[in-house]
PDB file of C-alpha atoms in Angstrom:
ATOM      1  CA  UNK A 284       0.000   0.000   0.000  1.00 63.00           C
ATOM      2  CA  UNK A 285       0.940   3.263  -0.801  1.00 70.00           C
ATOM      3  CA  UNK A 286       1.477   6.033   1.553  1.00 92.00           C
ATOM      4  CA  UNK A 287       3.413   8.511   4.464  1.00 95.00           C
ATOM      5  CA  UNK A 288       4.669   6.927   7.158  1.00 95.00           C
ATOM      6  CA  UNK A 289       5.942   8.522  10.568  1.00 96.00           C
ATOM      7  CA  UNK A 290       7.539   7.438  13.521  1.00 89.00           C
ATOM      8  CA  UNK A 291       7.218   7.584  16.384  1.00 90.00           C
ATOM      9  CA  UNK A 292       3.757   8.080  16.822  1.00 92.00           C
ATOM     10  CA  UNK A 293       4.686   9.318  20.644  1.00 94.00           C
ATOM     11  CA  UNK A 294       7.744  10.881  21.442  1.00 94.00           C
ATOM     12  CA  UNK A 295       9.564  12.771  24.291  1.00 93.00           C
ATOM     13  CA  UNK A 296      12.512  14.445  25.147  1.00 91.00           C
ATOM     14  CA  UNK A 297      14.059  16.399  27.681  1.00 91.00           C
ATOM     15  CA  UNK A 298      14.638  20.273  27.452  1.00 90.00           C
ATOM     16  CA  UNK A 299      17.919  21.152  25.341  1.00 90.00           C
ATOM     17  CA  UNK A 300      17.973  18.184  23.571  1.00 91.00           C
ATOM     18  CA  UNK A 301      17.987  17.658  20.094  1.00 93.00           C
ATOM     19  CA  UNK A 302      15.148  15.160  18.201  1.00 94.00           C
ATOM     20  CA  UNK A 303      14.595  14.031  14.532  1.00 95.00           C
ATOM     21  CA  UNK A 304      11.649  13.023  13.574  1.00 96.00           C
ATOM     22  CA  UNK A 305      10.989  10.752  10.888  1.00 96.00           C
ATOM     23  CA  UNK A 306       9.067  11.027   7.416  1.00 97.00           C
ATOM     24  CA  UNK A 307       8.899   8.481   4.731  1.00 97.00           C
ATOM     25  CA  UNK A 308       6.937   8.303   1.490  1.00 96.00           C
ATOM     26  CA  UNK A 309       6.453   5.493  -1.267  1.00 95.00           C
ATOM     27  CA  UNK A 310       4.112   7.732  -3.776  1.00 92.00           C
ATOM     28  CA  UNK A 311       6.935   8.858  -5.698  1.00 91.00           C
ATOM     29  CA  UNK A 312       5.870  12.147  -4.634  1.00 91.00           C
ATOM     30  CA  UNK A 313       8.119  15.092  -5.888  1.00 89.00           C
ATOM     31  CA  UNK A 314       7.523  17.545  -3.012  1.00 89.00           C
ATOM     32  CA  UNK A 315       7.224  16.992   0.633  1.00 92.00           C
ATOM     33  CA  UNK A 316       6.245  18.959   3.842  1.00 93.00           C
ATOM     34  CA  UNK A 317       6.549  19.430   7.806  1.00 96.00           C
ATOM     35  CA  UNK A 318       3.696  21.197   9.857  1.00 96.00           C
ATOM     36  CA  UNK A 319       3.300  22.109  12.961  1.00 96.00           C
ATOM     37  CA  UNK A 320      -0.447  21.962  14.913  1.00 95.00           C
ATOM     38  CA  UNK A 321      -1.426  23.387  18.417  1.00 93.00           C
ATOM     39  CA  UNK A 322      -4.116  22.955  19.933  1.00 85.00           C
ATOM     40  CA  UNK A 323      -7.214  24.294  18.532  1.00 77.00           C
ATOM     41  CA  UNK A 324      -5.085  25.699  15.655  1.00 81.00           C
ATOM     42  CA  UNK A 325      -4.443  25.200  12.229  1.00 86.00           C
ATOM     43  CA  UNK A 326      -1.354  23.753  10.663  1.00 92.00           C
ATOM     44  CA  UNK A 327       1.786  26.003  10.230  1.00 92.00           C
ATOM     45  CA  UNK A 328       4.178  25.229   7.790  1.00 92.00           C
ATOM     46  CA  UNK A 329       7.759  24.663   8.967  1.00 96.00           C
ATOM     47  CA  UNK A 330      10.104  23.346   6.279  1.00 95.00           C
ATOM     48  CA  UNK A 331       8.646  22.284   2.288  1.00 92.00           C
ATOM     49  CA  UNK A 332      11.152  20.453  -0.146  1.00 92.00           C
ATOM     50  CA  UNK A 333      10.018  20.177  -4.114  1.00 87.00           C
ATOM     51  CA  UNK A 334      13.279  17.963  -5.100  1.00 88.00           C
ATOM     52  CA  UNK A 335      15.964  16.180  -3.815  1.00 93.00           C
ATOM     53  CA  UNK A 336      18.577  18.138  -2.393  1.00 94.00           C
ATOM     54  CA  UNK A 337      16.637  21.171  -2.042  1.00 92.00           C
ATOM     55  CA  UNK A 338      13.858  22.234   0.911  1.00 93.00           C
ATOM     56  CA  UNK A 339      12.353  26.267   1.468  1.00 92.00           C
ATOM     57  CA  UNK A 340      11.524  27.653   4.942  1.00 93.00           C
ATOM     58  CA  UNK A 341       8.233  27.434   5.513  1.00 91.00           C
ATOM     59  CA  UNK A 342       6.371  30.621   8.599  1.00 89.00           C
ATOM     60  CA  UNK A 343       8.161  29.062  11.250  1.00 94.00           C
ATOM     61  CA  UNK A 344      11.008  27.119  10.546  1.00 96.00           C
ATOM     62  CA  UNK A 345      13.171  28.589  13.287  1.00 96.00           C
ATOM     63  CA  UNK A 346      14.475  26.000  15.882  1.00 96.00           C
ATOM     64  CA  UNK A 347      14.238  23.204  13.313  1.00 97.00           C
ATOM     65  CA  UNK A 348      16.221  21.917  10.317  1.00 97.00           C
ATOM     66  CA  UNK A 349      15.342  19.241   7.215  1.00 98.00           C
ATOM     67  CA  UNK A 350      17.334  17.412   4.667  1.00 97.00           C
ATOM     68  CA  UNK A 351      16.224  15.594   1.943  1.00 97.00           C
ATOM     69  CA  UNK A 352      18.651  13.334   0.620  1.00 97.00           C
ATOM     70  CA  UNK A 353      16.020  10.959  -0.497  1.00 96.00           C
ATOM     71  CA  UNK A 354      12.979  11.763  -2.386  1.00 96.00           C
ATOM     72  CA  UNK A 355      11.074   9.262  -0.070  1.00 97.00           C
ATOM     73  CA  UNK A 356      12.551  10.569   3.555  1.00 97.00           C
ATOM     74  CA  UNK A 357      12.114  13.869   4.809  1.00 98.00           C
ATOM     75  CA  UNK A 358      13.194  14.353   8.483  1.00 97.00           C
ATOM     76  CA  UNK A 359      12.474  16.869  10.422  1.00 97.00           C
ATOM     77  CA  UNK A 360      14.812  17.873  13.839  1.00 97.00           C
ATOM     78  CA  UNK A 361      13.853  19.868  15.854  1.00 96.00           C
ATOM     79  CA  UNK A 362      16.569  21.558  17.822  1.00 94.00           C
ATOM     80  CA  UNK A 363      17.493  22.794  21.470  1.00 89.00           C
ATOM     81  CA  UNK A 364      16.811  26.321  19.859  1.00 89.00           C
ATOM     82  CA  UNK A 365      13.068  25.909  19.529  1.00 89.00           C
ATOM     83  CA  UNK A 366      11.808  27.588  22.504  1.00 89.00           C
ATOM     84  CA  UNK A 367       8.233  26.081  22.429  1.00 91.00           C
ATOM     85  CA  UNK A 368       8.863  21.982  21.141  1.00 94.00           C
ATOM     86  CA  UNK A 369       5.769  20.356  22.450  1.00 95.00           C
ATOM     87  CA  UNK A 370       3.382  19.865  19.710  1.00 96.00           C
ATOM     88  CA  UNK A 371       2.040  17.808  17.169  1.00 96.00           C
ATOM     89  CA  UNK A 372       4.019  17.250  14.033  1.00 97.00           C
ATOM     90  CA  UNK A 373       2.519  16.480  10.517  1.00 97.00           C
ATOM     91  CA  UNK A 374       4.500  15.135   7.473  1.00 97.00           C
ATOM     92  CA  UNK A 375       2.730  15.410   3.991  1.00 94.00           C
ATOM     93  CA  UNK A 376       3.357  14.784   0.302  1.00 92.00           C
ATOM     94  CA  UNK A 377       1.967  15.940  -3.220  1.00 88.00           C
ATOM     95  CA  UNK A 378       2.821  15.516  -6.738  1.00 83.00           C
ATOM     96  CA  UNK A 379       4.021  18.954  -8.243  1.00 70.00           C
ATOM     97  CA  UNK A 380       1.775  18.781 -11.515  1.00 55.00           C
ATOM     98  CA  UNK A 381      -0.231  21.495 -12.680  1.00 50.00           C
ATOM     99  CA  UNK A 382      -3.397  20.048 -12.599  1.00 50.00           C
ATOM    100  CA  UNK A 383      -2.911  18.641  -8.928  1.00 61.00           C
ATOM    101  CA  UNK A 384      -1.870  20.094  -5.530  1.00 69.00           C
ATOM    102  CA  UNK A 385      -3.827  18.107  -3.068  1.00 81.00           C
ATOM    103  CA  UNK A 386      -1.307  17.278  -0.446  1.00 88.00           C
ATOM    104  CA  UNK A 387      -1.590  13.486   1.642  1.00 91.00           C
ATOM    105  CA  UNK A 388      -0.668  13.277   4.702  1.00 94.00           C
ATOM    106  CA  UNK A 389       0.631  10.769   7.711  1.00 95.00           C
ATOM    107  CA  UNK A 390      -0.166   9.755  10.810  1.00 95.00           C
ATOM    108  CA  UNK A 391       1.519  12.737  12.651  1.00 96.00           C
ATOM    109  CA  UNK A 392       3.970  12.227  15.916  1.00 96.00           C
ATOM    110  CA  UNK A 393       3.070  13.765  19.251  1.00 96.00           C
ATOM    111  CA  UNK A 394       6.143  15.506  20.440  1.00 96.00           C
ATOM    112  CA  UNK A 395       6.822  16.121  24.600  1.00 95.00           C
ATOM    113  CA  UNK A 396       9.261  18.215  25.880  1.00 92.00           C
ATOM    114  CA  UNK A 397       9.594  18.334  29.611  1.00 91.00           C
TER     115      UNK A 397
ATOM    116  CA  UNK B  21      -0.248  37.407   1.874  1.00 73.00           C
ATOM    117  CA  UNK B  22      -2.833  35.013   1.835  1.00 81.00           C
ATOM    118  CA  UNK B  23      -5.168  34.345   4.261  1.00 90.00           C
ATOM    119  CA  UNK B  24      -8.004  31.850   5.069  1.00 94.00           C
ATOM    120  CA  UNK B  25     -10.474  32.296   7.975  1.00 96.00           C
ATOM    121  CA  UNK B  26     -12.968  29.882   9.496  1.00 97.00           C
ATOM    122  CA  UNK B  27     -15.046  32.359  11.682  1.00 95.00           C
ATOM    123  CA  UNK B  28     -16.985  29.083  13.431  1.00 96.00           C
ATOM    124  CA  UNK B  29     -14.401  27.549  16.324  1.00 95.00           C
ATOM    125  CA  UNK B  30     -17.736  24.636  16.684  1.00 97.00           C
ATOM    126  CA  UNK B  31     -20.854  23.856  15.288  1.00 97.00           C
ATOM    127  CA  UNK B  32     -23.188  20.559  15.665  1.00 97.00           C
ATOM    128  CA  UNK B  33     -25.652  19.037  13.706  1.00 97.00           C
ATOM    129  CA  UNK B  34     -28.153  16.326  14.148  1.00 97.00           C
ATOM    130  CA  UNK B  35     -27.670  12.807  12.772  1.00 97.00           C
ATOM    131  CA  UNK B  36     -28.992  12.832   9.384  1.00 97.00           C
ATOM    132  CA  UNK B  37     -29.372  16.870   8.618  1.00 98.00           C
ATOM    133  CA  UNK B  38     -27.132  18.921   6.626  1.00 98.00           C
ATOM    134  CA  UNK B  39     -24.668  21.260   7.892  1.00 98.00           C
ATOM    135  CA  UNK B  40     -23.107  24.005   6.062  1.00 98.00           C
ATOM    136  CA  UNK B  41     -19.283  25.192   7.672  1.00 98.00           C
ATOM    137  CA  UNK B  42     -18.262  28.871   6.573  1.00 98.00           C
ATOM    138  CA  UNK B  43     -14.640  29.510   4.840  1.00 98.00           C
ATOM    139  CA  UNK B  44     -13.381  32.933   3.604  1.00 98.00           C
ATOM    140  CA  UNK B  45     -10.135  33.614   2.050  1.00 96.00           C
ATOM    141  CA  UNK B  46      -7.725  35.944   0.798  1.00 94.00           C
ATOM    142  CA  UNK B  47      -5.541  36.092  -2.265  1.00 89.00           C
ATOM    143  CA  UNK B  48      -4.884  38.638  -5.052  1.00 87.00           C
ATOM    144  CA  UNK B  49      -4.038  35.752  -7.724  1.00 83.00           C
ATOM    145  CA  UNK B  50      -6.887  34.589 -10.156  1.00 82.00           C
ATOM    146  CA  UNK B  51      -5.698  31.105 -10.153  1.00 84.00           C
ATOM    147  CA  UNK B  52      -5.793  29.044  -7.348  1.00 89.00           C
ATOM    148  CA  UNK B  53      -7.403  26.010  -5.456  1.00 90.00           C
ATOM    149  CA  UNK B  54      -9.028  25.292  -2.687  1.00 94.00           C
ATOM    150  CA  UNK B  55      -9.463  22.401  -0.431  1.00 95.00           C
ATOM    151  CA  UNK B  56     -11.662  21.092   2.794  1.00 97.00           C
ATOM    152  CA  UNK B  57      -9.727  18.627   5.376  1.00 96.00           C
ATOM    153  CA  UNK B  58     -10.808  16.471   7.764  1.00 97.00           C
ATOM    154  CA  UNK B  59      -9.249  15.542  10.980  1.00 95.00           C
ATOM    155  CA  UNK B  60     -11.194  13.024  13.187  1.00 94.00           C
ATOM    156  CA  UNK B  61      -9.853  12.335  16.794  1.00 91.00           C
ATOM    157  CA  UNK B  62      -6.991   9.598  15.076  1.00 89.00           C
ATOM    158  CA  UNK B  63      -5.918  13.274  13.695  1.00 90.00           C
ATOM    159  CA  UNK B  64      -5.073  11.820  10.237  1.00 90.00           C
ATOM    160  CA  UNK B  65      -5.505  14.605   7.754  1.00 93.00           C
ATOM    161  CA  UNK B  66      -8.536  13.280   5.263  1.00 94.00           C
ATOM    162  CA  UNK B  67      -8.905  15.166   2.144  1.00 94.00           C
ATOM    163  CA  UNK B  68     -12.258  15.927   1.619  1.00 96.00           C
ATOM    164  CA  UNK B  69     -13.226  18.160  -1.581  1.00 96.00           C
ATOM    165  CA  UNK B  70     -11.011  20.458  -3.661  1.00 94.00           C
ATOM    166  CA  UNK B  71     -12.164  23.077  -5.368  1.00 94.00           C
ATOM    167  CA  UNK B  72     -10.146  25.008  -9.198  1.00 91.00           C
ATOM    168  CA  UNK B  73     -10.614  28.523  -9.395  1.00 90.00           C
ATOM    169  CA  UNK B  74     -11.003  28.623 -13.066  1.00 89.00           C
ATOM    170  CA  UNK B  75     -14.073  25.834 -12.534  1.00 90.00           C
ATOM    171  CA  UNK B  76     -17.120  27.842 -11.819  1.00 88.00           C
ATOM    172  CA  UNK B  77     -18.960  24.803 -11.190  1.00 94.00           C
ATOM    173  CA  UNK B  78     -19.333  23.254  -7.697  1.00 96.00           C
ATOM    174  CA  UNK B  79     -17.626  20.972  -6.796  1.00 95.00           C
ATOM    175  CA  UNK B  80     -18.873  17.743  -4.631  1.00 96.00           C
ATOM    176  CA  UNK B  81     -18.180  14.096  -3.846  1.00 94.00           C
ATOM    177  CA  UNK B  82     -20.789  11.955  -2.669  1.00 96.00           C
ATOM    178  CA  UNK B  83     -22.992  14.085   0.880  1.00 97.00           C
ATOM    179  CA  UNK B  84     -20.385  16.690   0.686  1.00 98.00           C
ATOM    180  CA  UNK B  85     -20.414  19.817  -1.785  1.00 98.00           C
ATOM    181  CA  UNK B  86     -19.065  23.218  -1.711  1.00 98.00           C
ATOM    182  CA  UNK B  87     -20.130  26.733  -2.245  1.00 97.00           C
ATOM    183  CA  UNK B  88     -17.464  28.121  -4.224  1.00 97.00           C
ATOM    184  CA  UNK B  89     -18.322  32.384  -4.601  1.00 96.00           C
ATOM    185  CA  UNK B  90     -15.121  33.408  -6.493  1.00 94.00           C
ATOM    186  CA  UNK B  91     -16.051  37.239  -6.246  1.00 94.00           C
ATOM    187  CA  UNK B  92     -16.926  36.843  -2.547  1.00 96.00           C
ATOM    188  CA  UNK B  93     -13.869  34.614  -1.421  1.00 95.00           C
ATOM    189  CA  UNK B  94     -16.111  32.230   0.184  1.00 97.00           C
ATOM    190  CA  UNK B  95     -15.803  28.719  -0.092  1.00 97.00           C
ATOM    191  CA  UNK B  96     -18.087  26.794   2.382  1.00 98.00           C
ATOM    192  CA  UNK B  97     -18.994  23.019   2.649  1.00 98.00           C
ATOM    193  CA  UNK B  98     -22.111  21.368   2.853  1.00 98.00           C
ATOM    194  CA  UNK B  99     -22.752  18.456   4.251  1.00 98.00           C
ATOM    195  CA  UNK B 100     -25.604  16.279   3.873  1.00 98.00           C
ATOM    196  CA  UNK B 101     -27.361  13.336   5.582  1.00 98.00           C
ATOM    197  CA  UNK B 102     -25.238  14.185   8.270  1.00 98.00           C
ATOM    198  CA  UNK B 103     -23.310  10.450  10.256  1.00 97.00           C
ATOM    199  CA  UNK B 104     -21.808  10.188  13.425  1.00 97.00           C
ATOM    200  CA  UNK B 105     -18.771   9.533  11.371  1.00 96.00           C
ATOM    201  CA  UNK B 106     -18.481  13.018  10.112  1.00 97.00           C
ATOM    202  CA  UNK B 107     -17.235  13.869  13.855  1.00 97.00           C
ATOM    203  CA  UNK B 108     -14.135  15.514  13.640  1.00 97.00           C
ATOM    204  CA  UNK B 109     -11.955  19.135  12.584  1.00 96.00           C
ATOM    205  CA  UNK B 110     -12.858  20.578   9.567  1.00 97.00           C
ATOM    206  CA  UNK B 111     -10.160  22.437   7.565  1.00 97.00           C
ATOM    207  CA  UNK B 112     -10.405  25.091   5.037  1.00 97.00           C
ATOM    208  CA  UNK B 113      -6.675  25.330   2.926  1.00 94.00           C
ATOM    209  CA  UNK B 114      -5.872  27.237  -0.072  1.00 92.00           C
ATOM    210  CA  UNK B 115      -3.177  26.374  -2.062  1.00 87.00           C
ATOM    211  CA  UNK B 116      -1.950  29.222  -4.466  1.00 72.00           C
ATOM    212  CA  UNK B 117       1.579  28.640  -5.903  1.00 67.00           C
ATOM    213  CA  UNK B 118       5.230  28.278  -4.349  1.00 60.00           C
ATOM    214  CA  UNK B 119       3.981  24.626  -2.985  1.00 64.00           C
ATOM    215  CA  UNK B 120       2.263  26.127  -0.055  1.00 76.00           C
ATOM    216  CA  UNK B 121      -1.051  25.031   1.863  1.00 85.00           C
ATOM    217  CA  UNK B 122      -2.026  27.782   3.708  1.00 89.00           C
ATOM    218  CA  UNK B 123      -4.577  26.991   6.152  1.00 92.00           C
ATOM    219  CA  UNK B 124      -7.852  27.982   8.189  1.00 94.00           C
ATOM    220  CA  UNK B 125      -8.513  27.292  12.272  1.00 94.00           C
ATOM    221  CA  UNK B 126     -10.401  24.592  11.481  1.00 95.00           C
ATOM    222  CA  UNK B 127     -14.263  24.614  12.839  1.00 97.00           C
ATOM    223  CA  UNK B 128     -15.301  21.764  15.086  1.00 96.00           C
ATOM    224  CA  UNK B 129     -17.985  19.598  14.042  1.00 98.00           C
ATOM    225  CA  UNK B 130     -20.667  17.147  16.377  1.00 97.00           C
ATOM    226  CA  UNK B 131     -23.070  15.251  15.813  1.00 97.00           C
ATOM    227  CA  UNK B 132     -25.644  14.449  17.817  1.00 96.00           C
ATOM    228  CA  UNK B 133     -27.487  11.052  18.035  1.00 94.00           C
TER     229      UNK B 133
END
């Protein structure tokens, strides 16, 4: 079956440490995604990448970093530097045609900082 | 800069009615498209309906269907025949170049028994 997967589902770190979180896709999708949710908010866009090798900022991409060295893997760490961590963390994908932009995403991973 | 707005935080609807949730946006480009998510409690993100800006017919898949006013900036879904399985966030997203969803608050949707 085709689809996003990330892991962990749950995870949790201490303050000042440093976590990656994982994103993998087997759609052959060109361009992939990281967003950020809060509670009772929408998503925010952190990091987008439309090829291999190559990845944008997203609104709020300080206190995190991507690579993309892979078109199916995109992760996502999230560094001591971001000052508020705890949140939930969405991965997504989309083929970059013109006639289609929908965007699919995964399961999401619950991120704890204490 | 765009901007989409969902100006209903919650809104609940009777098992088997229809139920209409409000989305507004803002952009200055002509072509665009527009999307409703879903995001039940498992907090998967379920597309629902898109929406082309150049199509000035409605768009709608199966109880669900869309009011798409390009003048207005509106773009509100209707959902019919209402089931407890349509429980969950609803998410307005526009998606107007440079690879980037930009999204609503999302309006929370219950259904009553």
């Amino acid at each position: 079956d085709g689809g996003i997967t990330q892991s962990p589902k749950y995870l949790f770190r201490k303050e000042g440490q440093n976590v990656t979180l994982s994103c993998e896709q087997n759609l052959n999708h060109d361009a992939m995604y990281w967003y950020r949710q809060d509670p009772g908010q929408g998503l925010r866009l952190i990091y987008y990448s439309q090829i291999v090798n190559d990845f944008q900022k997203g609104d709020i991409a300080e206190g995190y970093s991507v690579s993309r060295e892979k078109k199916e893997s995109f992760p996502l760490t999230v560094t001591s530097a971001q000052k508020n961590p705890t949140a939930f963390y969405l991965c997504a994908s989309s083929v970059t045609t013109l006639y289609t932009y929908e965007q699919y995403f995964g399961p999401g991973t619950r991120l704890t900082v204490t | 800069a765009q901007t989409v707005t969902q100006s209903q935080p919650e809104m609940s609807v009777q098992e088997a009615e229809t139920v209409t949730l409000s989305c507004t946006y803002d952009t200055s480009e002509s072509d665009y498209y527009l999307f409703w998510y879903k995001q039940p409690p498992s907090r998967q993100m379920i597309l629902v309906i898109r929406q082309e800006a150049y199509k000035q017919q409605n768009a709608t898949e199966n109880r669900f269907s869309v009011n798409f006013q390009k003048a207005a900036k509106s773009f509100s879904l209707k959902i019919s025949d209402s089931q407890l399985g349509d429980a969950a966030m609803y998410f307005c997203a526009l998606f107007q170049g440079a690879q980037k969803l930009v999204f609503g608050q999302g309006t929370r949707l219950t259904i009553n028994p």
